[in-house]
Coordinates of C-alpha atoms in Angstrom, one line a residue:
M1 CA 30.4 -49.2 -100.4
G2 CA 29.7 -47.5 -103.7
Y3 CA 27.5 -44.4 -104.2
E4 CA 27.4 -44.5 -108.0
Q5 CA 23.6 -44.9 -107.9
D6 CA 22.9 -42.7 -104.9
E7 CA 20.5 -39.9 -105.6
R8 CA 21.6 -37.8 -102.7
I9 CA 23.4 -34.5 -103.4
V10 CA 26.3 -33.2 -101.4
M11 CA 27.8 -29.7 -101.8
T12 CA 31.6 -29.6 -101.9
L13 CA 34.5 -27.2 -101.7
D14 CA 38.1 -27.4 -102.8
A15 CA 39.8 -24.9 -100.4
G16 CA 43.1 -23.5 -101.6
G17 CA 45.1 -20.6 -100.3
T18 CA 44.4 -18.5 -103.4
N19 CA 41.0 -19.8 -104.6
F20 CA 37.9 -21.6 -103.4
V21 CA 36.2 -23.9 -105.9
F22 CA 32.6 -24.9 -105.0
S23 CA 30.7 -27.7 -106.6
A24 CA 28.1 -30.5 -106.0
I25 CA 28.2 -34.2 -106.4
Q26 CA 25.5 -36.8 -107.1
K27 CA 26.0 -40.4 -108.0
N28 CA 29.8 -39.8 -107.8
Q29 CA 29.5 -37.2 -110.5
E30 CA 29.9 -33.4 -110.5
I31 CA 26.5 -32.0 -111.4
I32 CA 27.2 -28.3 -111.8
D33 CA 29.9 -26.2 -113.3
P34 CA 32.4 -25.4 -110.5
I35 CA 32.2 -21.9 -109.0
R36 CA 35.6 -20.3 -108.4
L37 CA 36.0 -17.5 -106.0
P38 CA 39.1 -15.8 -104.5
S39 CA 39.7 -17.1 -101.0
N40 CA 40.4 -13.7 -99.5
A41 CA 42.7 -15.4 -97.1
H42 CA 43.9 -12.2 -95.5
D43 CA 40.5 -11.2 -94.0
L44 CA 38.5 -13.6 -91.9
E45 CA 35.1 -12.0 -92.3
L46 CA 35.6 -11.6 -96.0
C47 CA 36.8 -15.2 -96.3
L48 CA 33.8 -16.6 -94.3
Q49 CA 31.4 -14.6 -96.4
T50 CA 33.1 -15.9 -99.5
I51 CA 32.4 -19.5 -98.3
I52 CA 28.8 -18.6 -97.5
D53 CA 28.3 -17.0 -100.9
G54 CA 29.9 -19.9 -102.7
F55 CA 27.6 -22.5 -101.2
T56 CA 24.6 -20.2 -101.7
R57 CA 25.4 -20.0 -105.4
V58 CA 25.8 -23.8 -105.6
K59 CA 22.5 -24.3 -103.7
K60 CA 20.6 -22.2 -106.2
Q61 CA 21.8 -24.4 -109.1
L62 CA 20.8 -27.8 -107.6
P63 CA 17.9 -29.8 -109.1
E64 CA 16.9 -30.8 -105.6
P65 CA 18.1 -29.9 -102.0
A66 CA 21.4 -31.2 -100.9
V67 CA 21.6 -33.5 -97.9
A68 CA 25.0 -32.3 -96.6
I69 CA 28.0 -30.1 -97.1
S70 CA 31.4 -31.9 -97.2
F71 CA 34.8 -30.6 -98.0
A72 CA 38.5 -30.6 -97.4
F73 CA 40.1 -27.7 -95.4
P74 CA 43.7 -27.2 -94.3
G75 CA 44.7 -28.0 -90.7
P76 CA 45.5 -28.0 -87.9
A77 CA 41.8 -28.4 -87.0
D78 CA 39.4 -30.3 -84.8
Y79 CA 37.7 -31.8 -87.8
P80 CA 34.9 -33.7 -86.1
D81 CA 33.7 -30.5 -84.5
G82 CA 34.4 -28.4 -87.6
I83 CA 36.8 -26.0 -85.8
I84 CA 39.7 -24.7 -87.8
G85 CA 43.0 -23.7 -86.0
D86 CA 45.9 -21.5 -87.0
L87 CA 46.5 -21.9 -90.7
V88 CA 49.6 -21.1 -92.7
N89 CA 48.1 -20.6 -96.2
L90 CA 44.9 -19.0 -94.8
P91 CA 46.3 -16.6 -92.3
A92 CA 43.0 -15.1 -91.3
F93 CA 42.1 -18.2 -89.4
R94 CA 43.6 -17.8 -85.9
G95 CA 42.6 -18.9 -82.4
G96 CA 40.0 -21.4 -83.5
V97 CA 37.2 -20.7 -86.0
A98 CA 34.0 -22.7 -85.8
L99 CA 33.5 -23.0 -89.5
G100 CA 31.5 -26.2 -89.5
P101 CA 28.9 -25.0 -86.9
M102 CA 28.6 -21.7 -88.7
L103 CA 27.7 -23.4 -92.0
E104 CA 25.3 -25.7 -90.2
E105 CA 23.4 -22.8 -88.7
I106 CA 23.2 -20.9 -92.0
F107 CA 22.3 -23.8 -94.4
Q108 CA 20.6 -26.1 -91.9
L109 CA 22.6 -29.1 -93.1
P110 CA 25.1 -31.5 -91.6
V111 CA 28.6 -30.2 -92.4
F112 CA 31.6 -32.5 -92.6
I113 CA 35.2 -31.1 -92.8
N114 CA 38.3 -33.2 -93.2
N115 CA 42.0 -33.0 -94.2
D116 CA 42.6 -33.2 -98.0
G117 CA 44.9 -36.2 -97.5
D118 CA 42.2 -38.0 -95.6
L119 CA 39.6 -37.4 -98.2
Y120 CA 42.0 -38.3 -101.0
A121 CA 42.6 -41.7 -99.3
F122 CA 38.9 -42.2 -98.7
G123 CA 38.0 -41.5 -102.3
E124 CA 40.7 -43.9 -103.5
A125 CA 39.6 -46.6 -101.1
L126 CA 35.9 -46.4 -102.0
A127 CA 35.9 -45.5 -105.7
G128 CA 39.5 -45.5 -106.9
Y129 CA 42.6 -47.6 -106.4
L130 CA 41.4 -50.1 -103.9
P131 CA 38.4 -51.4 -105.9
Y132 CA 40.5 -51.2 -109.0
I133 CA 43.2 -53.6 -107.6
N134 CA 40.7 -55.9 -106.0
N135 CA 38.8 -56.2 -109.3
L136 CA 42.1 -57.1 -111.1
L137 CA 42.7 -59.8 -108.4
K138 CA 39.2 -61.1 -109.0
I139 CA 39.8 -61.2 -112.8
A140 CA 43.1 -63.0 -112.2
G141 CA 41.3 -65.7 -110.1
S142 CA 43.2 -64.8 -107.0
P143 CA 41.5 -65.3 -103.6
K144 CA 43.4 -62.3 -102.2
R145 CA 41.5 -59.1 -101.5
F146 CA 42.8 -55.9 -99.8
Q147 CA 40.8 -54.0 -97.2
N148 CA 43.2 -51.4 -96.1
L149 CA 44.8 -48.5 -98.0
V150 CA 47.0 -45.5 -97.4
G151 CA 46.8 -42.6 -99.8
F152 CA 49.9 -40.4 -100.2
T153 CA 49.9 -36.9 -101.8
L154 CA 53.1 -35.4 -103.2
G155 CA 53.1 -31.7 -104.0
T156 CA 53.7 -28.5 -102.1
G157 CA 53.8 -30.8 -99.1
F158 CA 53.6 -34.5 -98.2
G159 CA 50.3 -35.7 -96.9
A160 CA 48.5 -39.0 -96.3
G161 CA 45.2 -40.6 -95.2
I162 CA 44.5 -44.0 -93.8
V163 CA 41.4 -46.1 -94.6
R164 CA 40.7 -49.4 -92.7
K165 CA 37.9 -51.7 -93.9
G166 CA 36.0 -48.9 -95.4
E167 CA 36.4 -46.5 -92.5
L168 CA 38.5 -43.4 -92.5
F169 CA 41.0 -43.3 -89.5
I170 CA 41.2 -39.8 -88.3
G171 CA 42.8 -40.2 -84.8
D172 CA 42.0 -38.7 -81.4
N173 CA 43.3 -35.2 -82.4
S174 CA 42.4 -35.3 -86.1
G175 CA 46.1 -35.9 -86.6
A176 CA 46.3 -39.4 -88.1
G177 CA 48.3 -39.6 -91.3
E178 CA 50.5 -36.5 -90.7
V179 CA 53.4 -38.2 -92.6
W180 CA 55.1 -34.9 -93.3
L181 CA 56.4 -35.0 -89.8
L182 CA 58.1 -38.4 -90.1
R183 CA 61.9 -38.3 -89.6
N184 CA 63.9 -37.6 -92.8
K185 CA 66.3 -40.5 -93.5
L186 CA 68.6 -38.3 -95.5
H187 CA 68.7 -35.4 -93.0
P188 CA 67.8 -37.0 -89.6
T189 CA 67.4 -33.6 -87.8
M190 CA 64.6 -32.6 -90.3
N191 CA 61.2 -33.9 -91.1
V192 CA 60.7 -35.9 -94.3
E193 CA 58.8 -33.2 -96.2
E194 CA 62.1 -31.3 -96.6
S195 CA 63.0 -34.1 -99.0
V196 CA 59.6 -35.0 -100.3
S197 CA 58.0 -31.9 -101.9
I198 CA 58.1 -29.5 -104.8
R199 CA 60.7 -27.4 -103.0
A200 CA 62.9 -30.5 -102.4
I201 CA 63.1 -31.4 -106.1
R202 CA 64.0 -27.8 -107.0
R203 CA 66.5 -27.5 -104.2
V204 CA 68.4 -30.7 -105.1
Y205 CA 68.4 -29.8 -108.8
A206 CA 69.8 -26.3 -107.9
Q207 CA 72.5 -27.8 -105.7
L208 CA 73.6 -30.3 -108.4
T209 CA 73.7 -27.7 -111.1
N210 CA 75.2 -24.9 -109.0
I211 CA 72.4 -22.5 -109.5
L212 CA 70.3 -20.5 -107.1
F213 CA 67.1 -22.1 -105.8
E214 CA 65.1 -19.2 -107.3
E215 CA 66.6 -20.1 -110.7
S216 CA 65.7 -23.8 -110.4
P217 CA 63.0 -25.0 -112.9
S218 CA 59.7 -26.3 -111.8
P219 CA 59.4 -30.0 -111.0
K220 CA 57.5 -30.6 -114.2
E221 CA 60.3 -29.0 -116.2
I222 CA 62.9 -31.0 -114.2
F223 CA 61.0 -34.2 -115.0
E224 CA 61.0 -33.3 -118.7
I225 CA 64.7 -32.7 -118.5
G226 CA 65.2 -36.0 -116.8
M227 CA 63.1 -37.8 -119.5
G228 CA 65.2 -36.1 -122.3
K229 CA 62.2 -34.0 -123.5
R230 CA 63.7 -30.6 -122.5
P231 CA 67.3 -29.2 -122.6
G232 CA 69.0 -29.2 -119.2
N233 CA 71.2 -31.3 -116.9
K234 CA 69.6 -34.7 -117.4
E235 CA 71.7 -36.5 -114.7
A236 CA 70.9 -33.8 -112.1
A237 CA 67.2 -34.0 -112.9
I238 CA 67.2 -37.8 -112.5
E239 CA 69.1 -37.5 -109.3
A240 CA 66.7 -34.9 -107.9
F241 CA 63.8 -37.4 -108.2
Q242 CA 65.9 -40.4 -107.1
T243 CA 66.9 -38.5 -103.9
M244 CA 63.3 -37.9 -103.2
A245 CA 62.6 -41.5 -103.9
E246 CA 64.9 -42.7 -101.1
A247 CA 63.4 -40.5 -98.5
L248 CA 59.9 -41.3 -99.7
G249 CA 60.4 -45.0 -99.7
D250 CA 61.8 -44.9 -96.2
A251 CA 58.7 -42.9 -95.0
I252 CA 56.1 -45.1 -96.7
A253 CA 57.8 -48.3 -95.4
N254 CA 57.5 -46.9 -91.9
V255 CA 53.8 -46.3 -92.5
L256 CA 53.1 -49.7 -94.0
T257 CA 54.9 -51.4 -91.2
L258 CA 51.9 -50.3 -89.1
I259 CA 49.1 -50.3 -91.6
D260 CA 49.9 -53.3 -93.8
G261 CA 47.8 -52.2 -96.8
L262 CA 47.9 -51.0 -100.3
A263 CA 49.5 -47.6 -101.0
V264 CA 48.4 -45.2 -103.8
I265 CA 50.2 -42.0 -104.7
G266 CA 48.6 -38.8 -106.0
G267 CA 49.4 -35.1 -106.0
G268 CA 51.3 -32.9 -108.5
L269 CA 54.6 -34.8 -108.3
S270 CA 53.0 -38.2 -108.9
G271 CA 53.1 -37.6 -112.7
A272 CA 56.9 -37.9 -112.5
H273 CA 56.7 -41.5 -111.2
P274 CA 58.8 -42.9 -114.0
L275 CA 61.8 -41.2 -112.4
F276 CA 61.2 -42.2 -108.8
L277 CA 58.7 -45.0 -108.3
Q278 CA 61.1 -48.0 -108.8
K279 CA 63.8 -46.5 -106.7
M280 CA 61.2 -45.9 -103.9
I281 CA 60.1 -49.5 -104.2
D282 CA 63.7 -50.7 -103.9
E283 CA 64.1 -48.7 -100.7
M284 CA 60.9 -50.3 -99.3
N285 CA 62.2 -53.8 -100.2
G286 CA 65.5 -53.1 -98.5
K287 CA 67.1 -54.9 -95.6
Y288 CA 68.2 -54.3 -92.0
R289 CA 71.4 -55.7 -90.5
N290 CA 71.7 -56.6 -86.8
F291 CA 74.8 -56.5 -84.6
Q292 CA 75.7 -60.0 -85.6
G293 CA 75.8 -59.0 -89.3
N294 CA 72.7 -60.9 -90.2
E295 CA 70.3 -59.3 -92.8
Y296 CA 66.6 -59.5 -92.8
R297 CA 63.8 -57.8 -94.8
R298 CA 62.7 -54.4 -93.7
L299 CA 59.1 -55.3 -94.4
V300 CA 57.7 -58.8 -94.1
P301 CA 55.5 -58.5 -97.3
I302 CA 57.2 -58.0 -100.6
V303 CA 56.3 -54.6 -102.1
F304 CA 55.4 -54.6 -105.8
N305 CA 55.5 -51.7 -108.3
L306 CA 52.0 -51.9 -109.7
E307 CA 52.9 -49.6 -112.5
N308 CA 55.3 -52.2 -113.8
N309 CA 53.5 -54.9 -115.8
K310 CA 55.8 -57.7 -114.8
D311 CA 55.4 -56.8 -111.1
L312 CA 51.7 -56.4 -111.5
D313 CA 51.4 -59.9 -113.0
K314 CA 53.3 -61.4 -110.1
F315 CA 51.3 -59.4 -107.6
L316 CA 48.0 -60.6 -109.1
Q317 CA 49.1 -64.3 -109.4
G318 CA 50.6 -64.6 -105.9
E319 CA 51.7 -68.1 -104.9
K320 CA 48.7 -70.4 -104.6
K321 CA 49.5 -73.7 -102.9
E322 CA 47.6 -76.8 -102.0
I323 CA 48.3 -78.2 -98.6
T324 CA 46.8 -81.0 -96.5
I325 CA 45.0 -80.3 -93.3
P326 CA 46.8 -82.2 -90.5
K327 CA 45.2 -85.4 -89.3
T328 CA 42.7 -85.3 -92.3
N329 CA 42.7 -86.3 -95.9
K330 CA 41.3 -82.8 -96.8
K331 CA 43.3 -80.3 -98.8
I332 CA 43.0 -76.5 -99.0
I333 CA 44.5 -73.8 -101.2
Y334 CA 46.1 -70.7 -99.8
D335 CA 48.1 -67.8 -101.1
A336 CA 51.6 -68.2 -99.7
L337 CA 52.9 -64.8 -100.9
P338 CA 52.6 -61.9 -98.3
R339 CA 52.6 -58.8 -100.5
L340 CA 51.8 -55.2 -100.7
G341 CA 51.6 -52.9 -103.8
V342 CA 52.2 -49.3 -104.6
G343 CA 50.7 -47.6 -107.6
I344 CA 49.7 -44.2 -109.0
S345 CA 46.1 -42.8 -108.8
K346 CA 43.9 -43.8 -111.8
I347 CA 41.2 -41.2 -111.1
G348 CA 43.3 -38.2 -110.2
T349 CA 43.9 -36.4 -106.9
S350 CA 41.2 -33.7 -107.2
R351 CA 38.5 -36.3 -108.2
A352 CA 39.5 -38.6 -105.4
I353 CA 39.2 -35.8 -102.9
A354 CA 35.8 -34.8 -104.2
L355 CA 34.6 -38.5 -104.2
G356 CA 36.0 -38.8 -100.7
A357 CA 34.1 -35.8 -99.5
Y358 CA 30.9 -37.1 -101.1
A359 CA 31.3 -40.6 -99.7
Y360 CA 32.3 -39.5 -96.3
A361 CA 29.2 -37.4 -95.9
L362 CA 26.9 -40.1 -97.1
N363 CA 28.7 -42.7 -95.0
E364 CA 28.3 -40.6 -91.8
L365 CA 24.7 -39.9 -92.5
D366 CA 24.0 -43.6 -93.1
S367 CA 25.9 -44.6 -89.9
K368 CA 24.0 -42.0 -87.9
S369 CA 20.7 -43.3 -89.3
K370 CA 21.6 -46.9 -88.3
R371 CA 22.5 -45.8 -84.8
N372 CA 19.2 -44.0 -84.4

């Protein structure tokens, strides 16, 4: 379901707590210079007017009229109805704000709002990691193809989105993929985000080096320390990311137990994957032990680190076997290796979210057209 040749234009917004960045996409490409405006998160009327002004400025720059508005906005929210709930990083939104219906009235366009984790996953599924891996499988001559993907974002928080056979799974309360609320393996009375986030990396490094949290370097600096590119406590830096890896691997394994699909990781912390990805994979490939002392795999499929060339080769090759169909002389070939893979975004988180917003709008418009 590619939209690389689609002439339709969709206006988009990247909504942060400090700034709103407006743009427009056509043929999976940004067609105007982004417009950056302060979010005015403290004042609802001013914030709403900023959103109106931003899209108005985008509209004036378009070569032809847009067919929709589509963007990510923080939750909680009733995304299908475009109603935003009580937000933390945009405190002016309280009590339910009908943002989508307001924009539809003003611009006379369909408006689609989603969680950024959902749109990230949708972008990766339609124009990012999923087609990338399936193309590698095709080149390798493998009959295996993946249809399901979970996209995880690591940054200020821990988010995710689920895509099944080209369709974004939102849930009945717009709450699917709220992985930040999974139980924390390392601290069972807490949610996993306390160990999988920017603050978690800084906290663990501070604890290991006996400094105050406020004095702890940024995760980028801690990563550089761990890679030996910056002075500091290298062992503590590595341990900070390895600690996150254990909690992260446990959480992703729980998700893939239900979803059984590829996983792709984006967000600000994903660039530090040399210090955490293999440890995370090892956690996912771990074992359970029953009361009789017997061990068995935590996940039925083997999980491969797709950033490791040897793992990637094994993943692409699989285990092709020729077997005889019972009571016949016919033979068939099948891939006997149940497997999943985890990799790092190749297109970048922001681009994946933008492509997800674009594709979601066009997909919904096309689906509505078919129903009518």
